[in-house]
C-alpha cells in the first residue's frame, strides 16, 4: 500500500466540516461578505513579498512546484519558468486578486475557504495540508471596523457553533514607525544582560525578524520576554488613542478579551490590531483563528495606492477538533431516510433499476443491492440504517408489486409498484 503523504488527512465524514462551511457562509452573508475563490497555485514571489523573506513560512515551509520541463511547457511560453508554489495562506492571494481585478468599490468584503500547504512538522492540529476559512475587508481604516470584524468571529464561535471553552487574545502593534521604533527598543533589551539567556533560535530570530522571538515556546525565553518592554507602551499619540478606542469598543460590545503583549503573529505584514482565538483544549497548537490589520500590503504587492485592511483565517481542522466532543448537540443536517431495493435474482435487476430510477426522480433516497443472498442483503440493509427494504422476487415481478419491509418493526406489506413512492413518502 502507498500511504497518504505525511501531514495530510483523509476526511471520510464531512458532515461537521460542511456544516461549518454552510454556517459561515450564512453568517458572513449577514455581515455583507461575498464568497470568492482564488487558485491553489500562486507565484512564489507573492509570498516572498507579502509575508517577508525571513518568516518561517517563506524560509522553510513553502511547497515549491518543480517547473515543468521546457518540452511540456511548449513553445508558447518560450521555456520561461515561473517559480510557483502551493499557497501557504490566503491573504496575499486575496490582495493579489483585489489588485489584478481592479476592484473599485470599497471596502471589498470577501471570504474564501480551501486547502493551504505548509511544510511544518506534523502533530495534533498541525498538518501540511490543512483548510482555512479566510475573511478579508480591504479598504477600511476604522477601528470600529476591527471591532465589528472581531465581534462577527466571536458571535460565530459562541452563538452559531455554541463554543465556550476559548479565549480571545489581542494586541496592538501600532503603525509602521511604531513597529520600527519598538524593534530597536526590543533589540536593545535583548542585547542587554537579560537577553544573554535566550535560546539559539531566538538569537537567530533577533537578527532576522526580531518580533518573532515572542513565538518561542521555550519557558526560559518566555520568562525573559515577560520582562521585555511592550509595544503598547511605545505607541505614537494617534495609535495610542486607537488602542484605547479598540479596547473601549470591545468592552461596549461585550466581547471578552485579554491583552497579550507578546502576541505579534508570525507574519511581517501586520500593523495595529492583531488577535487570536485560542482554546486550552487544543494543546500546544492552541490557536484556531488568527488575524489582524495590514495597512501596507496592497501597496507592497503592486496596488496603485495602499488600502488599510483587516483579515482573519479560521483553521478548520482545529475547529473540528474543538467541535468533536459536542458535535451531536449541533443542529447538523439529517440525511434523508434511506430505502434499499433487493432484487432476489438477476432476473429482477432491470425492474430494480427502473423502480430505483422512478423513486430517485422523486427525491426519495434509494440504494440497490445487486449482489448476495437474501440473508446477506437483509443484513447489509440493516447495517446501512435503511427505513424500508423493498424486496422484489419473481412473484412480485409477476404481480407488479413490491414486498416492503419496515426495518424497525419487521412488518411486511405487499404494495403495488405504482404506489410505492406514495407509501414511502408516508
Ligand atoms: P495563520 O495563517 O498562520 O495565521 O493561521 C491561521 C489559523 O490557521 C491558525 O489559527 C490555525 O487554526 C490554522 N493553521 C495554521 N497552520 C496550520 C497547520 N499547519 N495545520 C492546521 N491548521 C493550521
Coordinates of C-alpha atoms and ligand atoms in Angstrom, one line a residue:
X1 CA 0.0 0.0 0.0
X2 CA 1.2 3.5 -0.7
X3 CA 0.2 5.6 2.3
X4 CA -1.0 9.1 2.2
X5 CA 1.6 11.9 2.3
X6 CA 2.9 12.8 5.7
X7 CA 0.9 15.6 7.4
X8 CA -2.2 15.1 5.2
X9 CA -5.6 13.6 6.2
X10 CA -8.5 11.7 4.6
X11 CA -11.8 13.1 5.5
X12 CA -14.3 10.2 5.4
X13 CA -17.2 12.0 7.0
X14 CA -17.7 15.6 6.0
X15 CA -20.9 16.3 8.0
X16 CA -19.4 18.6 10.5
X17 CA -16.9 20.1 8.0
X18 CA -19.7 21.0 5.6
X19 CA -21.9 22.2 8.5
X20 CA -19.2 24.7 9.4
X21 CA -18.8 25.9 5.8
X22 CA -22.6 26.2 5.3
X23 CA -23.0 28.1 8.6
X24 CA -20.1 30.5 8.0
X25 CA -21.5 31.3 4.6
X26 CA -24.8 32.2 6.1
X27 CA -23.2 34.1 8.9
X28 CA -20.9 36.1 6.6
X29 CA -23.7 37.0 4.3
X30 CA -25.4 38.7 7.2
X31 CA -22.3 40.9 7.5
X32 CA -22.4 41.6 3.8
X33 CA -19.4 39.5 2.7
X34 CA -19.3 37.7 -0.6
X35 CA -17.5 34.5 -1.5
X36 CA -14.5 34.3 -3.8
X37 CA -12.2 31.6 -4.9
X38 CA -8.5 32.1 -5.8
X39 CA -6.1 29.5 -7.2
X40 CA -4.2 27.0 -5.1
X41 CA -1.2 27.6 -7.3
X42 CA 0.4 31.0 -6.8
X43 CA 3.7 32.7 -7.7
X44 CA 6.4 32.2 -5.0
X45 CA 7.2 35.9 -5.3
X46 CA 3.7 36.8 -4.0
X47 CA 4.6 35.3 -0.6
X48 CA 8.2 36.4 -0.5
X49 CA 6.9 40.0 -1.0
X50 CA 4.0 39.8 1.4
X51 CA 5.0 37.5 4.2
X52 CA 8.6 38.6 4.3
X53 CA 11.7 36.6 3.3
X54 CA 12.6 35.8 6.9
X55 CA 9.3 34.5 8.1
X56 CA 9.2 30.8 8.9
X57 CA 6.5 30.2 6.2
X58 CA 8.6 31.6 3.4
X59 CA 12.1 30.5 4.5
X60 CA 11.2 26.9 5.5
X61 CA 7.6 25.8 4.8
X62 CA 6.8 26.5 1.2
X63 CA 5.8 23.6 -1.1
X64 CA 7.6 24.7 -4.3
X65 CA 6.4 23.2 -7.5
X66 CA 9.1 22.0 -9.8
X67 CA 8.7 23.8 -13.1
X68 CA 7.6 21.6 -15.9
X69 CA 10.3 20.6 -18.4
X70 CA 10.7 23.0 -21.4
X71 CA 9.2 20.2 -23.5
X72 CA 6.0 20.2 -21.5
X73 CA 5.8 24.0 -21.5
X74 CA 5.7 24.0 -25.3
X75 CA 6.9 26.8 -27.5
X76 CA 4.1 29.2 -26.5
X77 CA 5.8 30.0 -23.2
X78 CA 9.3 30.1 -24.7
X79 CA 10.7 27.9 -22.0
X80 CA 10.1 30.7 -19.4
X81 CA 10.0 29.1 -15.9
X82 CA 7.9 30.8 -13.3
X83 CA 8.6 29.8 -9.7
X84 CA 5.2 28.6 -8.3
X85 CA 4.1 27.1 -5.1
X86 CA 1.1 25.7 -3.3
X87 CA -0.4 28.6 -1.4
X88 CA 0.6 28.6 2.3
X89 CA -2.1 31.2 3.2
X90 CA -4.9 33.2 1.5
X91 CA -4.5 36.8 2.5
X92 CA -1.8 37.6 -0.1
X93 CA -3.7 35.8 -2.9
X94 CA -6.8 37.8 -1.9
X95 CA -4.9 41.0 -2.1
X96 CA -3.4 39.9 -5.4
X97 CA -6.9 39.2 -6.7
X98 CA -8.1 42.6 -5.5
X99 CA -5.3 44.4 -7.4
X100 CA -5.4 42.2 -10.5
X101 CA -9.2 42.5 -10.9
X102 CA -9.0 46.3 -10.3
X103 CA -11.7 46.3 -7.6
X104 CA -13.1 49.8 -7.2
X105 CA -16.0 49.5 -4.7
X106 CA -14.5 49.8 -1.2
X107 CA -14.4 48.3 1.3
X108 CA -14.1 44.9 -0.5
X109 CA -15.6 42.4 1.9
X110 CA -14.8 38.8 0.8
X111 CA -14.2 35.4 2.1
X112 CA -13.0 32.1 0.7
X113 CA -12.1 28.6 2.0
X114 CA -9.9 25.8 0.9
X115 CA -6.7 23.9 1.4
X116 CA -3.4 25.6 2.4
X117 CA 0.0 23.9 2.4
X118 CA 2.9 24.4 4.8
X119 CA 5.9 22.1 5.3
X120 CA 5.6 22.0 9.1
X121 CA 6.4 19.2 11.5
X122 CA 3.0 17.4 11.8
X123 CA 1.4 17.0 15.2
X124 CA -2.1 17.2 16.7
X125 CA -3.8 20.1 15.0
X126 CA -0.8 20.8 12.7
X127 CA -0.8 19.4 9.2
X128 CA 1.0 20.0 6.0
X129 CA -2.3 20.3 4.1
X130 CA -5.0 22.0 6.1
X131 CA -8.0 24.1 5.5
X132 CA -8.8 27.7 6.3
X133 CA -11.7 30.0 6.0
X134 CA -10.2 33.3 5.1
X135 CA -12.1 36.6 5.6
X136 CA -10.9 40.0 4.5
X137 CA -12.0 43.6 4.5
X138 CA -9.9 45.6 2.0
X139 CA -10.1 49.3 2.1
X140 CA -11.3 50.3 5.6
X141 CA -9.3 52.0 8.2
X142 CA -11.6 52.4 11.1
X143 CA -11.0 50.8 14.4
X144 CA -14.8 50.3 14.6
X145 CA -14.4 48.0 11.6
X146 CA -11.8 45.9 13.6
X147 CA -14.3 45.6 16.4
X148 CA -17.2 44.6 14.1
X149 CA -14.9 42.1 12.5
X150 CA -13.9 40.5 15.8
X151 CA -17.5 40.6 17.1
X152 CA -18.5 38.7 13.9
X153 CA -16.0 36.0 14.5
X154 CA -16.8 35.8 18.2
X155 CA -20.5 35.5 17.5
X156 CA -19.9 32.7 15.0
X157 CA -17.9 30.7 17.5
X158 CA -20.1 31.4 20.5
X159 CA -23.6 31.6 19.1
X160 CA -23.6 29.6 15.9
X161 CA -21.2 26.8 16.9
X162 CA -22.1 27.0 20.6
X163 CA -18.4 27.0 21.7
X164 CA -17.4 28.1 25.2
X165 CA -14.0 26.9 26.0
X166 CA -12.0 29.6 24.2
X167 CA -10.4 33.0 24.8
X168 CA -9.7 36.0 22.6
X169 CA -6.2 37.4 22.8
X170 CA -5.5 40.8 21.4
X171 CA -2.5 43.1 20.9
X172 CA -1.8 46.4 19.2
X173 CA 1.3 46.7 17.1
X174 CA 1.0 50.4 16.2
X175 CA 1.8 51.9 12.8
X176 CA 4.9 51.2 10.7
X177 CA 7.0 53.8 12.5
X178 CA 5.9 52.5 15.9
X179 CA 6.8 49.0 14.9
X180 CA 10.2 50.0 13.7
X181 CA 11.0 52.1 16.8
X182 CA 9.8 49.2 19.0
X183 CA 12.0 46.7 17.2
X184 CA 15.1 48.9 18.0
X185 CA 14.0 49.1 21.7
X186 CA 13.5 45.3 21.8
X187 CA 16.9 44.8 20.2
X188 CA 18.5 46.9 22.9
X189 CA 16.7 44.9 25.6
X190 CA 17.8 41.6 24.1
X191 CA 21.3 42.8 23.8
X192 CA 21.4 43.7 27.4
X193 CA 22.1 41.3 30.3
X194 CA 18.7 39.6 30.2
X195 CA 18.9 38.8 26.5
X196 CA 22.1 36.7 27.1
X197 CA 19.9 33.8 28.2
X198 CA 17.6 33.4 25.2
X199 CA 17.9 30.2 23.1
X200 CA 20.0 29.9 20.0
X201 CA 16.9 30.1 17.7
X202 CA 15.8 33.3 19.4
X203 CA 19.3 34.7 18.8
X204 CA 18.8 34.0 15.2
X205 CA 15.3 35.5 15.1
X206 CA 16.6 38.6 16.9
X207 CA 18.9 39.2 13.9
X208 CA 16.4 38.3 11.1
X209 CA 12.9 39.0 12.3
X210 CA 13.0 40.2 15.9
X211 CA 9.3 40.3 16.8
X212 CA 9.2 36.5 16.1
X213 CA 11.2 35.8 19.3
X214 CA 7.8 36.1 21.1
X215 CA 6.6 33.0 19.4
X216 CA 9.3 30.8 21.1
X217 CA 7.8 28.1 23.3
X218 CA 10.9 27.8 25.5
X219 CA 9.8 28.6 29.1
X220 CA 13.1 30.4 29.9
X221 CA 12.8 32.6 26.8
X222 CA 9.1 33.3 27.7
X223 CA 10.1 34.4 31.2
X224 CA 12.6 36.8 29.7
X225 CA 10.0 38.2 27.2
X226 CA 7.6 38.8 30.0
X227 CA 10.0 41.4 31.3
X228 CA 10.6 43.0 27.8
X229 CA 9.2 46.4 27.0
X230 CA 5.8 46.2 25.5
X231 CA 4.8 47.7 22.2
X232 CA 1.6 49.3 23.5
X233 CA 3.7 51.4 25.8
X234 CA 5.6 52.8 22.9
X235 CA 2.8 53.9 20.6
X236 CA 2.6 57.3 18.9
X237 CA -0.3 59.5 20.1
X238 CA -2.6 58.5 17.2
X239 CA -2.0 54.8 17.7
X240 CA -2.3 55.1 21.5
X241 CA -5.7 56.7 21.0
X242 CA -6.8 53.9 18.6
X243 CA -5.6 51.2 21.0
X244 CA -7.7 52.8 23.7
X245 CA -10.7 53.1 21.4
X246 CA -10.3 49.4 20.4
X247 CA -10.5 48.3 24.0
X248 CA -13.4 50.6 24.8
X249 CA -15.4 49.4 21.8
X250 CA -14.7 45.7 22.5
X251 CA -16.0 46.3 26.0
X252 CA -19.0 48.1 24.7
X253 CA -19.9 45.2 22.5
X254 CA -19.3 42.8 25.5
X255 CA -16.5 40.9 23.7
X256 CA -14.5 39.3 26.4
X257 CA -10.8 39.5 25.6
X258 CA -7.3 39.6 27.2
X259 CA -4.4 41.7 26.2
X260 CA -1.4 39.6 25.3
X261 CA 1.7 41.9 24.8
X262 CA 3.7 39.1 23.2
X263 CA 1.1 38.3 20.5
X264 CA 2.7 39.5 17.3
X265 CA 1.6 36.8 14.9
X266 CA 4.2 35.2 12.7
X267 CA 3.9 37.3 9.5
X268 CA 5.6 40.5 8.7
X269 CA 2.6 42.4 7.3
X270 CA 0.6 43.1 10.4
X271 CA 0.2 46.5 12.0
X272 CA -2.1 47.9 14.7
X273 CA -4.8 45.3 15.7
X274 CA -3.8 41.7 15.9
X275 CA -5.8 38.9 17.6
X276 CA -6.1 35.2 18.1
X277 CA -8.8 32.9 19.3
X278 CA -7.3 30.2 21.4
X279 CA -8.5 27.1 23.3
X280 CA -6.8 25.1 26.0
X281 CA -8.4 22.0 24.6
X282 CA -6.1 22.2 21.6
X283 CA -2.8 21.6 23.5
X284 CA 0.4 23.1 22.0
X285 CA -1.3 24.4 18.8
X286 CA -3.9 26.3 20.7
X287 CA -4.9 29.0 18.1
X288 CA -7.9 28.2 15.9
X289 CA -8.3 31.6 14.4
X290 CA -5.9 34.5 13.9
X291 CA -5.8 37.7 12.1
X292 CA -5.2 41.4 12.2
X293 CA -4.8 44.6 10.3
X294 CA -2.5 45.0 7.4
X295 CA -2.4 48.5 6.0
X296 CA 0.5 48.3 3.5
X297 CA 0.1 45.0 1.8
X298 CA -1.9 46.3 -1.2
X299 CA 0.9 48.8 -2.0
X300 CA 3.6 46.3 -1.3
X301 CA 2.0 43.9 -3.8
X302 CA 1.8 46.5 -6.5
X303 CA -1.5 48.2 -5.9
X304 CA -1.7 51.9 -7.1
X305 CA -2.3 53.0 -3.5
X306 CA -2.2 51.4 -0.1
X307 CA -5.5 50.2 1.3
X308 CA -6.0 49.8 5.0
X309 CA -7.3 46.3 5.5
X310 CA -8.1 43.7 8.1
X311 CA -8.4 39.9 7.8
X312 CA -8.5 36.6 9.6
X313 CA -8.1 32.9 9.0
X314 CA -10.0 30.2 10.8
X315 CA -8.3 26.8 10.9
X316 CA -11.0 24.3 10.0
X317 CA -9.2 21.2 11.3
X318 CA -8.7 22.8 14.8
X319 CA -12.3 23.9 14.8
X320 CA -13.4 20.3 14.1
X321 CA -11.2 19.1 17.0
X322 CA -13.0 21.5 19.3
X323 CA -16.5 20.6 18.0
X324 CA -15.9 16.9 18.2
X325 CA -16.9 16.4 21.9
X326 CA -20.3 18.0 21.4
X327 CA -21.0 17.6 17.7
X328 CA -24.2 15.6 18.5
X329 CA -25.6 18.8 20.0
X330 CA -25.1 20.8 16.9
X331 CA -28.1 21.2 14.5
X332 CA -26.4 19.1 11.9
X333 CA -28.4 18.4 8.7
X334 CA -30.1 15.0 8.9
X335 CA -29.6 12.7 6.0
X336 CA -32.8 11.7 4.2
X337 CA -34.5 8.3 5.1
X338 CA -32.8 5.5 3.0
X339 CA -34.7 2.7 1.4
X340 CA -32.9 -0.3 -0.2
X341 CA -34.2 -2.3 -3.1
X342 CA -33.3 -6.0 -3.0
X343 CA -33.8 -7.9 -6.3
X344 CA -33.7 -11.6 -5.4
X345 CA -32.1 -12.7 -8.6
X346 CA -30.5 -11.3 -11.8
X347 CA -33.9 -11.6 -13.5
X348 CA -35.2 -8.7 -11.3
X349 CA -32.2 -6.4 -11.9
X350 CA -33.9 -4.5 -14.7
X351 CA -37.1 -4.0 -12.7
X352 CA -34.9 -2.9 -9.7
X353 CA -33.1 -0.3 -11.9
X354 CA -36.4 1.1 -13.2
X355 CA -38.0 1.2 -9.8
X356 CA -34.9 2.9 -8.3
X357 CA -34.9 5.4 -11.1
X358 CA -38.6 6.3 -10.7
X359 CA -38.2 6.8 -6.9
X360 CA -34.9 8.7 -7.2
X361 CA -36.5 11.1 -9.7
X362 CA -39.0 11.9 -6.9
X363 CA -36.1 12.7 -4.5
X364 CA -36.5 9.5 -2.5
X365 CA -33.2 8.2 -1.3
X366 CA -32.7 4.8 -2.8
X367 CA -29.9 2.3 -3.0
X368 CA -30.0 -1.1 -4.7
X369 CA -28.1 -4.2 -3.7
X370 CA -27.2 -6.2 -6.8
X371 CA -25.2 -8.9 -5.1
X372 CA -25.6 -11.5 -2.4
X373 CA -28.1 -13.9 -0.9
X374 CA -31.4 -12.5 0.5
X375 CA -30.0 -13.2 4.0
X376 CA -26.8 -11.2 3.4
X377 CA -28.6 -8.5 1.6
X378 CA -31.0 -8.1 4.5
X379 CA -28.1 -7.9 7.0
X380 CA -26.4 -5.2 4.9
X381 CA -29.7 -3.3 4.6
X382 CA -30.0 -3.3 8.3
X383 CA -26.3 -2.1 8.8
X384 CA -27.0 0.7 6.2
X385 CA -29.7 2.0 8.6
X386 CA -32.4 1.7 6.0
X387 CA -36.0 2.6 6.9
X388 CA -37.6 0.2 4.4
X389 CA -36.3 -2.8 2.4
X390 CA -38.0 -3.1 -1.0
X391 CA -37.9 -6.8 -1.9
X392 CA -38.5 -7.9 -5.5
X393 CA -38.7 -11.6 -6.3
X394 CA -40.3 -13.5 -9.2
X395 CA -43.8 -13.4 -7.6
X396 CA -43.6 -9.6 -7.1
X397 CA -42.4 -9.2 -10.7
X398 CA -45.3 -11.2 -11.9
X399 CA -47.9 -9.3 -9.8
X400 CA -46.3 -5.9 -10.4
X401 CA -45.8 -5.5 -6.6
X402 CA -43.0 -4.9 -4.1
X403 CA -42.7 -6.5 -0.7
X404 CA -42.0 -3.5 1.6
X405 CA -40.4 -4.4 4.9
X406 CA -40.3 -1.9 7.7
X407 CA -36.7 -2.4 9.1
X408 CA -37.7 -1.1 12.6
X409 CA -40.9 -3.1 13.2
X410 CA -40.2 -6.0 10.9
X411 CA -43.7 -5.6 9.4
X412 CA -44.1 -6.6 5.8
X413 CA -46.6 -5.3 3.3
X414 CA -47.2 -6.0 -0.4
X415 CA -47.6 -2.7 -2.3
X416 CA -48.4 -2.1 -6.0
X417 CA -45.3 -0.9 -7.8
X418 CA -47.1 2.3 -8.9
X419 CA -47.9 3.1 -5.3
X420 CA -44.5 2.5 -3.7
X421 CA -43.5 6.2 -3.9
X422 CA -46.6 7.4 -2.0
X423 CA -46.2 4.6 0.5
X424 CA -42.6 5.6 1.3
X425 CA -43.5 9.3 1.5
X426 CA -46.0 8.3 4.2
Ligands
LIG1 P1 -2.1 31.7 10.2 O1 -2.4 31.7 8.7 O2 -0.7 31.1 10.5 O3 -2.4 33.0 10.8 O4 -3.1 30.6 10.8 C1 -4.5 30.9 10.9 C2 -5.1 29.6 11.5 O5 -4.9 28.6 10.6 C3 -4.5 29.1 12.8 O6 -5.1 29.8 13.9 C4 -4.8 27.7 12.8 O7 -6.1 27.4 13.2 C5 -4.7 27.3 11.3 N1 -3.4 26.7 10.9 C6 -2.3 27.4 10.6 N2 -1.3 26.5 10.3 C7 -1.9 25.2 10.4 C8 -1.4 23.9 10.2 N3 -0.2 23.6 9.8 N4 -2.3 22.9 10.4 C9 -3.6 23.1 10.8 N5 -4.1 24.4 11.0 C10 -3.2 25.4 10.8

